[in-house]
Tab-separated table of C-alpha atoms in Angstrom:
chain	number	residue	atom	x	y	z
I	50	MET	CA	24.631	-60.755	40.231
I	51	ASN	CA	25.199	-58.448	37.300
I	52	ARG	CA	24.258	-54.853	37.983
I	53	LYS	CA	22.366	-52.865	35.364
I	54	VAL	CA	22.499	-49.163	34.589
I	55	LEU	CA	20.025	-47.491	32.248
I	56	ILE	CA	20.846	-44.191	30.550
I	57	VAL	CA	17.844	-42.287	29.193
I	58	ASP	CA	18.342	-39.233	26.988
I	59	ASP	CA	16.935	-38.095	23.656
I	60	GLU	CA	20.321	-36.658	22.634
I	61	VAL	CA	22.385	-39.433	21.045
I	62	ASN	CA	25.602	-37.552	21.849
I	63	ILE	CA	24.807	-37.615	25.550
I	64	LEU	CA	24.010	-41.343	25.395
I	65	ILE	CA	27.387	-42.040	23.784
I	66	LEU	CA	29.270	-39.787	26.211
I	67	MET	CA	27.552	-41.264	29.272
I	68	GLU	CA	28.237	-44.786	28.011
I	69	GLN	CA	31.880	-43.877	27.548
I	70	ALA	CA	32.053	-42.274	30.995
I	71	LEU	CA	30.700	-45.493	32.524
I	72	GLU	CA	32.814	-47.852	30.418
I	73	LYS	CA	34.981	-48.728	33.410
I	74	LEU	CA	31.968	-50.217	35.223
I	75	GLU	CA	31.187	-52.383	32.230
I	76	GLU	CA	34.735	-53.623	31.818
I	77	GLU	CA	35.856	-53.977	35.415
I	78	HIS	CA	32.630	-54.821	37.227
I	79	LYS	CA	30.635	-56.497	34.446
I	80	VAL	CA	27.878	-53.912	34.805
I	81	THR	CA	25.397	-54.003	31.917
I	82	LEU	CA	24.781	-50.623	30.324
I	83	LEU	CA	21.359	-50.112	28.756
I	84	LYS	CA	20.232	-47.123	26.714
I	85	ALA	CA	16.899	-45.539	25.814
I	86	LYS	CA	16.143	-42.538	23.633
I	87	ASN	CA	12.813	-41.538	25.185
I	88	GLY	CA	10.529	-42.123	28.136
I	89	LEU	CA	8.385	-44.817	26.542
I	90	GLU	CA	11.389	-46.849	25.427
I	91	ALA	CA	12.860	-46.397	28.915
I	92	LEU	CA	9.728	-47.770	30.606
I	93	LYS	CA	9.771	-50.897	28.419
I	94	ILE	CA	13.417	-51.542	29.363
I	95	ILE	CA	12.800	-50.776	33.042
I	96	LYS	CA	9.948	-53.320	33.231
I	97	LYS	CA	11.974	-55.963	31.407
I	98	GLU	CA	15.436	-55.451	32.865
I	99	ASN	CA	14.771	-53.961	36.331
I	100	PRO	CA	17.893	-51.740	36.361
I	101	ASP	CA	19.655	-50.862	39.619
I	102	LEU	CA	20.415	-47.318	38.550
I	103	ILE	CA	18.809	-44.959	36.020
I	104	PHE	CA	20.218	-41.716	34.653
I	105	LEU	CA	17.074	-39.944	33.509
I	106	ASP	CA	16.985	-36.800	31.418
I	107	VAL	CA	14.147	-34.448	32.287
I	108	MET	CA	13.320	-32.864	28.932
I	109	MET	CA	12.400	-35.576	26.427
I	110	PRO	CA	9.738	-35.975	23.758
I	111	GLU	CA	6.762	-38.357	24.106
I	112	MET	CA	7.168	-38.896	27.836
I	113	ASN	CA	9.452	-36.705	29.915
I	114	GLY	CA	11.768	-37.834	32.685
I	115	LEU	CA	9.507	-36.629	35.483
I	116	GLU	CA	6.623	-38.769	34.237
I	117	VAL	CA	8.917	-41.804	33.896
I	118	CYS	CA	10.243	-41.233	37.412
I	119	LYS	CA	6.724	-40.965	38.835
I	120	ILE	CA	5.614	-44.209	37.141
I	121	VAL	CA	8.720	-46.095	38.304
I	122	LYS	CA	8.650	-44.914	41.904
I	123	GLN	CA	4.917	-44.503	42.535
I	124	ASP	CA	3.028	-46.796	40.126
I	125	LEU	CA	5.563	-49.608	39.727
I	126	GLN	CA	6.770	-49.184	43.319
I	127	MET	CA	10.372	-49.837	42.286
I	128	HIS	CA	11.849	-48.196	45.351
I	129	LYS	CA	15.170	-50.021	45.096
I	130	THR	CA	15.881	-48.520	41.677
I	131	TYR	CA	18.059	-45.460	42.205
I	132	ILE	CA	17.085	-42.606	39.893
I	133	ILE	CA	19.404	-39.724	39.069
I	134	MET	CA	17.662	-36.926	37.164
I	135	LEU	CA	19.749	-35.095	34.568
I	136	THR	CA	18.725	-31.464	34.355
I	137	ALA	CA	20.071	-28.636	32.256
I	138	LYS	CA	21.754	-25.793	34.111
I	139	GLY	CA	19.210	-23.384	35.526
I	140	GLN	CA	16.250	-25.790	35.641
I	141	GLU	CA	15.839	-25.378	39.388
I	142	LEU	CA	12.126	-26.115	39.264
I	143	ASP	CA	12.766	-29.464	37.592
I	144	LYS	CA	15.139	-30.436	40.376
I	145	GLN	CA	12.483	-29.817	43.023
I	146	THR	CA	9.749	-31.534	41.037
I	147	GLY	CA	12.058	-34.470	40.312
I	148	LEU	CA	12.808	-35.006	43.976
I	149	ALA	CA	9.097	-34.641	44.777
I	150	VAL	CA	8.133	-37.456	42.372
I	151	GLY	CA	10.708	-39.771	43.918
I	152	ALA	CA	14.050	-39.130	42.217
I	153	ASP	CA	16.946	-39.949	44.540
I	154	CYS	CA	19.364	-37.360	43.264
I	155	TYR	CA	19.986	-34.985	40.400
I	156	MET	CA	22.941	-33.932	38.297
I	157	THR	CA	23.264	-30.935	36.057
I	158	LYS	CA	24.247	-31.027	32.405
I	159	PRO	CA	26.888	-30.521	31.179
I	160	PHE	CA	27.798	-33.415	33.453
I	161	ARG	CA	31.235	-34.242	34.802
I	162	PRO	CA	32.264	-37.723	33.642
I	163	LYS	CA	34.313	-38.375	36.795
I	164	GLU	CA	31.364	-37.405	38.976
I	165	VAL	CA	29.019	-39.684	37.013
I	166	LEU	CA	31.409	-42.611	37.409
I	167	ALA	CA	32.007	-41.928	41.115
I	168	LYS	CA	28.291	-41.646	41.870
I	169	SER	CA	27.483	-44.846	39.952
I	170	THR	CA	30.248	-46.733	41.749
I	171	GLU	CA	28.860	-45.543	45.074
I	172	VAL	CA	25.210	-46.308	44.285
I	173	LEU	CA	26.026	-49.773	42.923
I	174	ASN	CA	28.209	-50.423	45.937
I	175	LEU	CA	31.250	-51.289	43.832
I	176	ILE	CA	33.859	-49.464	45.930
K	41	MET	CA	39.809	-53.175	25.874
K	42	VAL	CA	40.354	-54.387	22.284
K	43	LYS	CA	40.096	-58.034	23.243
K	44	LYS	CA	36.648	-57.512	24.780
K	45	VAL	CA	35.300	-56.031	21.568
K	46	LEU	CA	34.291	-59.389	20.060
K	47	LYS	CA	31.979	-60.164	22.971
K	48	LYS	CA	30.560	-56.653	22.874
K	49	VAL	CA	29.890	-56.866	19.140
K	50	LEU	CA	28.101	-60.218	19.451
K	51	ASN	CA	26.120	-58.947	22.439
K	52	GLN	CA	24.363	-56.553	20.094
K	53	PRO	CA	21.071	-58.233	19.121
K	54	GLU	CA	21.286	-56.926	15.532
K	55	VAL	CA	24.767	-58.377	14.969
K	56	TYR	CA	23.821	-61.665	16.611
K	57	SER	CA	20.798	-61.907	14.356
K	58	ILE	CA	22.939	-61.198	11.242
K	59	VAL	CA	25.340	-63.981	12.253
K	60	GLU	CA	22.414	-66.387	12.803
K	61	ASN	CA	20.985	-65.491	9.393
K	62	LEU	CA	24.397	-65.999	7.778
K	63	SER	CA	24.466	-69.507	9.202
K	64	ILE	CA	21.046	-70.197	7.667
K	65	SER	CA	21.914	-68.620	4.280
K	66	LEU	CA	25.221	-70.443	4.011
K	67	GLN	CA	23.608	-73.657	5.229
K	68	GLU	CA	26.681	-74.113	7.387
K	69	SER	CA	27.038	-74.559	11.093
K	70	PHE	CA	29.829	-72.691	12.857
K	71	GLN	CA	30.968	-71.563	16.265
K	72	ILE	CA	32.647	-68.328	17.281
K	73	ILE	CA	35.154	-68.413	20.108
K	74	ASP	CA	37.114	-65.573	21.641
K	75	ILE	CA	40.832	-65.372	22.345
K	76	ASN	CA	40.337	-67.164	25.704
K	77	ASN	CA	38.519	-70.029	23.966
K	78	VAL	CA	35.163	-68.925	25.382
K	79	VAL	CA	32.286	-69.644	23.000
K	80	VAL	CA	30.540	-66.352	22.145
K	81	PHE	CA	28.323	-67.769	19.384
K	82	PRO	CA	27.380	-71.373	20.092
K	83	GLY	CA	26.002	-72.656	16.804
K	84	VAL	CA	25.678	-76.445	16.838
K	85	GLU	CA	28.217	-78.376	18.878
K	86	GLN	CA	30.351	-80.535	16.620
K	87	GLU	CA	33.927	-81.028	15.490
K	88	PHE	CA	35.049	-78.277	13.129
K	89	CYS	CA	37.866	-78.799	10.675
K	90	ASP	CA	38.913	-75.180	10.087
K	91	SER	CA	39.366	-72.039	12.141
K	92	HIS	CA	39.145	-68.591	10.552
K	93	PRO	CA	40.784	-65.796	12.545
K	94	ILE	CA	38.973	-62.586	13.472
K	95	TYR	CA	41.407	-59.685	13.397
K	96	VAL	CA	41.232	-55.969	14.064
K	97	THR	CA	44.357	-54.374	12.615
K	98	ASP	CA	46.973	-56.831	13.908
K	99	ILE	CA	45.164	-57.963	17.014
K	100	LEU	CA	43.601	-61.404	17.084
K	101	LEU	CA	40.145	-61.332	18.707
K	102	GLY	CA	39.028	-64.935	18.171
K	103	TRP	CA	38.065	-67.485	15.534
K	104	VAL	CA	35.095	-68.639	13.524
K	105	MET	CA	35.195	-72.450	13.634
K	106	GLY	CA	33.727	-74.151	10.590
K	107	SER	CA	34.276	-75.095	6.974
K	108	ALA	CA	36.027	-72.942	4.351
K	109	LYS	CA	32.629	-71.478	3.431
K	110	VAL	CA	32.351	-69.580	6.742
K	111	ALA	CA	35.576	-67.621	6.236
K	112	VAL	CA	33.332	-64.800	5.058
K	113	VAL	CA	31.721	-64.692	8.532
K	114	ALA	CA	35.140	-64.032	10.071
K	115	GLN	CA	35.661	-61.268	7.525
K	116	ILE	CA	32.324	-59.618	8.311
K	117	ILE	CA	32.847	-59.811	12.078
K	118	SER	CA	36.371	-58.407	11.725
K	119	TYR	CA	34.906	-55.469	9.839
K	120	ILE	CA	32.109	-54.849	12.384
K	121	ALA	CA	34.617	-55.090	15.249
K	122	SER	CA	36.895	-52.545	13.572
K	123	LEU	CA	33.924	-50.160	13.216
K	124	GLU	CA	33.074	-50.699	16.879
K	125	LEU	CA	36.646	-49.834	17.859
K	126	GLN	CA	36.613	-46.710	15.698
K	127	LYS	CA	33.352	-45.662	17.353
K	128	LYS	CA	34.906	-46.232	20.765
K	129	ASP	CA	37.990	-44.170	19.926
K	130	LEU	CA	35.811	-41.360	18.637
K	131	ALA	CA	33.609	-41.481	21.732
K	132	ASN	CA	36.707	-41.373	23.945
K	133	GLU	CA	38.045	-38.372	22.103
K	134	THR	CA	34.665	-36.611	22.247
K	135	LEU	CA	34.402	-37.284	25.960
K	136	ALA	CA	37.831	-35.730	26.515
K	137	LYS	CA	36.779	-32.651	24.508
K	138	TYR	CA	33.482	-32.493	26.409
K	139	GLU	CA	35.385	-32.487	29.703
K	140	GLU	CA	37.727	-29.813	28.408
K	141	VAL	CA	34.921	-27.541	27.221
K	142	ASN	CA	33.051	-27.984	30.528
K	143	PHE	CA	36.187	-27.161	32.455
K	144	ILE	CA	36.887	-23.981	30.489
K	145	TYR	CA	33.196	-22.993	30.677
K	146	GLU	CA	33.127	-23.449	34.457
K	147	ILE	CA	36.392	-21.662	35.116
K	148	SER	CA	35.419	-18.760	32.800
K	149	ASN	CA	32.151	-18.294	34.671
K	150	GLN	CA	33.938	-18.180	37.995
K	151	ILE	CA	36.772	-15.921	36.865
K	152	ALA	CA	34.276	-13.478	35.340
K	153	SER	CA	32.811	-12.803	38.762
K	154	CYS	CA	36.197	-12.205	40.477
K	155	GLN	CA	37.222	-8.659	41.300
K	156	THR	CA	40.690	-9.062	42.753
K	157	ILE	CA	43.847	-10.828	41.626
K	158	SER	CA	43.756	-12.963	44.769
K	159	GLU	CA	40.259	-14.173	43.898
K	160	ILE	CA	41.297	-14.997	40.327
K	161	THR	CA	44.394	-16.850	41.510
K	162	LEU	CA	42.335	-18.752	44.045
K	163	VAL	CA	39.771	-19.850	41.424
K	164	LEU	CA	42.518	-20.902	39.015
K	165	ILE	CA	44.360	-23.015	41.556
K	166	GLU	CA	41.208	-24.576	43.023
K	167	GLN	CA	39.626	-25.430	39.679
K	168	ILE	CA	42.761	-26.877	38.087
K	169	LYS	CA	43.387	-29.055	41.142
K	170	LYS	CA	39.757	-30.144	41.267
K	171	ASN	CA	39.341	-31.038	37.609
K	172	LEU	CA	42.689	-32.366	36.492
K	173	THR	CA	45.045	-34.973	37.827
K	174	VAL	CA	47.792	-32.591	38.840
K	175	ASN	CA	49.503	-32.308	42.199
K	176	ASP	CA	50.169	-28.634	42.568
K	177	VAL	CA	49.451	-25.328	40.888
K	178	LYS	CA	51.325	-22.096	41.497
K	179	VAL	CA	50.737	-18.677	40.043
K	180	VAL	CA	53.702	-16.381	39.530
K	181	LEU	CA	52.959	-12.664	39.103
K	182	LEU	CA	55.197	-9.718	38.435
K	183	ASN	CA	55.311	-7.243	41.297
K	184	LYS	CA	55.496	-3.942	39.433
K	185	THR	CA	56.925	-2.130	42.440
K	186	THR	CA	59.828	-4.482	43.151
K	187	GLY	CA	60.171	-5.819	39.597
K	188	LYS	CA	60.376	-9.336	41.043
K	189	LEU	CA	58.314	-12.403	40.225
K	190	GLU	CA	56.241	-13.549	43.183
K	191	GLU	CA	55.070	-17.127	43.480
K	192	MET	CA	51.724	-17.817	45.110
K	193	SER	CA	50.205	-21.082	46.222
K	194	LEU	CA	47.134	-22.355	48.013
K	195	ASP	CA	47.492	-23.994	51.413
K	196	SER	CA	45.353	-24.455	54.504
K	197	ASP	CA	45.683	-20.742	55.340
K	198	GLY	CA	44.438	-19.760	51.894
K	199	LEU	CA	46.435	-17.998	49.227
K	200	THR	CA	49.988	-17.321	50.348
K	201	LEU	CA	53.089	-15.777	48.848
K	202	ILE	CA	55.707	-18.513	48.853
K	203	SER	CA	58.775	-16.822	47.505
K	204	THR	CA	60.204	-14.413	45.020
K	205	ILE	CA	61.902	-15.818	41.940
K	206	GLU	CA	65.220	-14.569	40.797
K	207	PRO	CA	65.068	-13.686	37.102
K	208	SER	CA	66.748	-16.124	34.690
K	209	THR	CA	67.389	-18.819	37.295
K	210	GLU	CA	64.170	-20.746	37.052
K	211	ILE	CA	61.912	-22.260	34.380
K	212	ALA	CA	59.075	-19.896	35.313
K	213	ALA	CA	61.394	-16.928	34.874
K	214	ASN	CA	62.479	-18.244	31.464
K	215	VAL	CA	58.868	-18.650	30.379
K	216	PHE	CA	58.083	-15.175	31.707
K	217	HIS	CA	60.859	-13.599	29.648
K	218	SER	CA	60.329	-15.649	26.477
K	219	GLY	CA	56.522	-15.517	26.563
K	220	GLN	CA	56.519	-19.134	25.323
K	221	ALA	CA	54.760	-21.925	27.188
K	222	GLU	CA	56.841	-24.987	28.034
K	223	ILE	CA	56.302	-28.606	28.952
K	224	ILE	CA	59.040	-30.152	31.013
K	225	ASN	CA	58.632	-33.890	31.458
K	226	ASN	CA	61.286	-35.421	33.723
K	227	ALA	CA	61.842	-32.065	35.421
K	228	ASN	CA	64.758	-33.312	37.489
K	229	PHE	CA	66.840	-33.650	34.333
K	230	ASP	CA	66.284	-30.001	33.422
K	231	GLU	CA	69.063	-27.829	34.809
K	232	ARG	CA	66.696	-24.847	35.074
K	233	TYR	CA	64.455	-26.722	37.460
K	234	VAL	CA	65.107	-25.461	40.988
K	235	SER	CA	64.041	-28.399	43.099
K	236	LYS	CA	62.259	-27.507	46.305
K	237	THR	CA	60.847	-31.010	46.487
K	238	THR	CA	62.294	-34.086	44.838
K	239	THR	CA	58.968	-35.634	43.841
K	240	VAL	CA	58.006	-33.466	40.865
K	241	HIS	CA	58.001	-35.504	37.678
K	242	SER	CA	56.742	-33.048	35.126
K	243	LEU	CA	55.505	-29.498	34.876
K	244	ILE	CA	53.870	-27.084	32.497
K	245	CYS	CA	54.563	-23.367	32.553
K	246	THR	CA	52.284	-21.060	30.598
K	247	PRO	CA	52.728	-17.294	30.430
K	248	LEU	CA	49.963	-14.868	31.375
K	249	ILE	CA	50.019	-12.493	28.407
K	250	ILE	CA	47.885	-9.452	27.806
K	251	HIS	CA	48.405	-7.136	24.825
K	252	ASN	CA	51.757	-8.835	24.066
K	253	HIS	CA	52.933	-8.093	27.579
K	254	THR	CA	53.685	-10.911	30.028
K	255	ILE	CA	52.338	-10.262	33.509
K	256	GLY	CA	52.995	-13.642	35.081
K	257	VAL	CA	53.185	-17.414	34.712
K	258	ILE	CA	51.070	-20.387	35.744
K	259	LYS	CA	53.026	-23.450	36.902
K	260	ILE	CA	51.317	-26.833	37.023
K	261	TYR	CA	53.106	-29.790	38.610
K	262	SER	CA	52.608	-33.503	38.413
K	263	GLU	CA	54.319	-35.866	40.824
K	264	GLU	CA	53.035	-38.980	39.068
K	265	ASN	CA	54.841	-40.656	36.221
K	266	GLU	CA	52.298	-39.123	33.882
K	267	GLU	CA	53.713	-36.892	31.181
K	268	PHE	CA	52.098	-33.697	29.981
K	269	THR	CA	51.140	-33.578	26.313
K	270	SER	CA	50.495	-30.916	23.687
K	271	GLN	CA	46.770	-31.275	24.546
K	272	HIS	CA	47.511	-30.141	28.114
K	273	LEU	CA	49.563	-27.287	26.746
K	274	LYS	CA	46.692	-26.145	24.523
K	275	LEU	CA	44.239	-26.290	27.405
K	276	PHE	CA	46.426	-24.393	29.867
K	277	THR	CA	47.427	-21.812	27.277
K	278	SER	CA	43.777	-21.042	26.613
K	279	LEU	CA	43.151	-20.903	30.361
K	280	SER	CA	46.098	-18.559	30.863
K	281	SER	CA	44.722	-16.146	28.237
K	282	GLN	CA	41.434	-15.915	30.119
K	283	ALA	CA	43.168	-15.527	33.456
K	284	ALA	CA	45.455	-12.801	32.064
K	285	ALA	CA	42.460	-10.856	30.730
K	286	ALA	CA	40.720	-11.169	34.105
K	287	ILE	CA	43.859	-10.013	35.958
K	288	GLN	CA	44.122	-7.010	33.652
K	289	THR	CA	40.460	-6.144	34.291
K	290	SER	CA	41.037	-6.345	38.016
K	291	HIS	CA	44.001	-3.954	37.632
K	292	TYR	CA	41.727	-1.470	35.858
K	293	TYR	CA	39.111	-1.951	38.548
K	294	GLU	CA	41.660	-1.234	41.283
K	295	LYS	CA	42.819	1.895	39.421
K	296	LEU	CA	39.252	3.122	39.061
K	297	LYS	CA	38.617	2.576	42.745
K	298	SER	CA	41.671	4.544	43.785
């Protein structure tokens, strides 16, 4: 079965960089990469595509990452979907709140491409 | 990577829709197949008389199968695929720059909080090894008392002095005296390379310069068949400048303390 990874960030640059960092998964493991520019768009894709892994930025317009995470984990009860919160350096409070609303892990931005790829490979069990 | 571009382009809903609309506008049925003869745009199954190649630069990606009228479809897809490849190249380049900036940012932060030369050397070696695909990093510093160059490395016991380098017999000594960074790919063919191990393939030596005065050298080794490039040289030269400034500050700090 094809695995799906959703990247959610309002910064287009980050979306492109994350997609590039995860290119190997797409090419070697046929993982489908999905992208969303805000929380609302992300929720639509999550309901339709049921991704295995979500990289979720915290600070976004319309609906922030924490709200999306809460809806996915608590309202939609999608416990199998692994959520990695992306927080800017220094947002310690966000990390705690993110974990409290059900996020599985967090990563700080600027992110390390190798770390992102390694974590995704591990979560998707592609080792 | 290039050969998968056709599938990726047609996987985009907007492009797929354009191709469907072209079929309607031209009132022509066609099929698009990739280089492995896999159908990526089905159209209507029938026998097609012509095949129109889809190229990006000189690389064949697939064909549009249909009458002479659908040659324009192959042209359009070739163009979209070339844009997709350009975007990919740009993204790759940006990602490499992003990694580089992050690396320098991280190492600068850590070096700024170091007070001794040992701490700076330790951070340099650890960070370079952690972030880049290199096998070994050594820092060579001038011992002002003995006038000799001392080579330090990181092992299980921490930072240790490996050896002293005789002036003018080694690449590091040459770089120290010339103040010019050097890339040596295929190190074993360089007569200045004093082989302590036979596995080193390439190395970069960058001088630690402060106020036009060289105080040491950073040596970075690769055992793989990978060659260092001018990009590596730029990165390590910038890193060496920061490290040299930090080492100088720690000298001042030591002086103040005593």
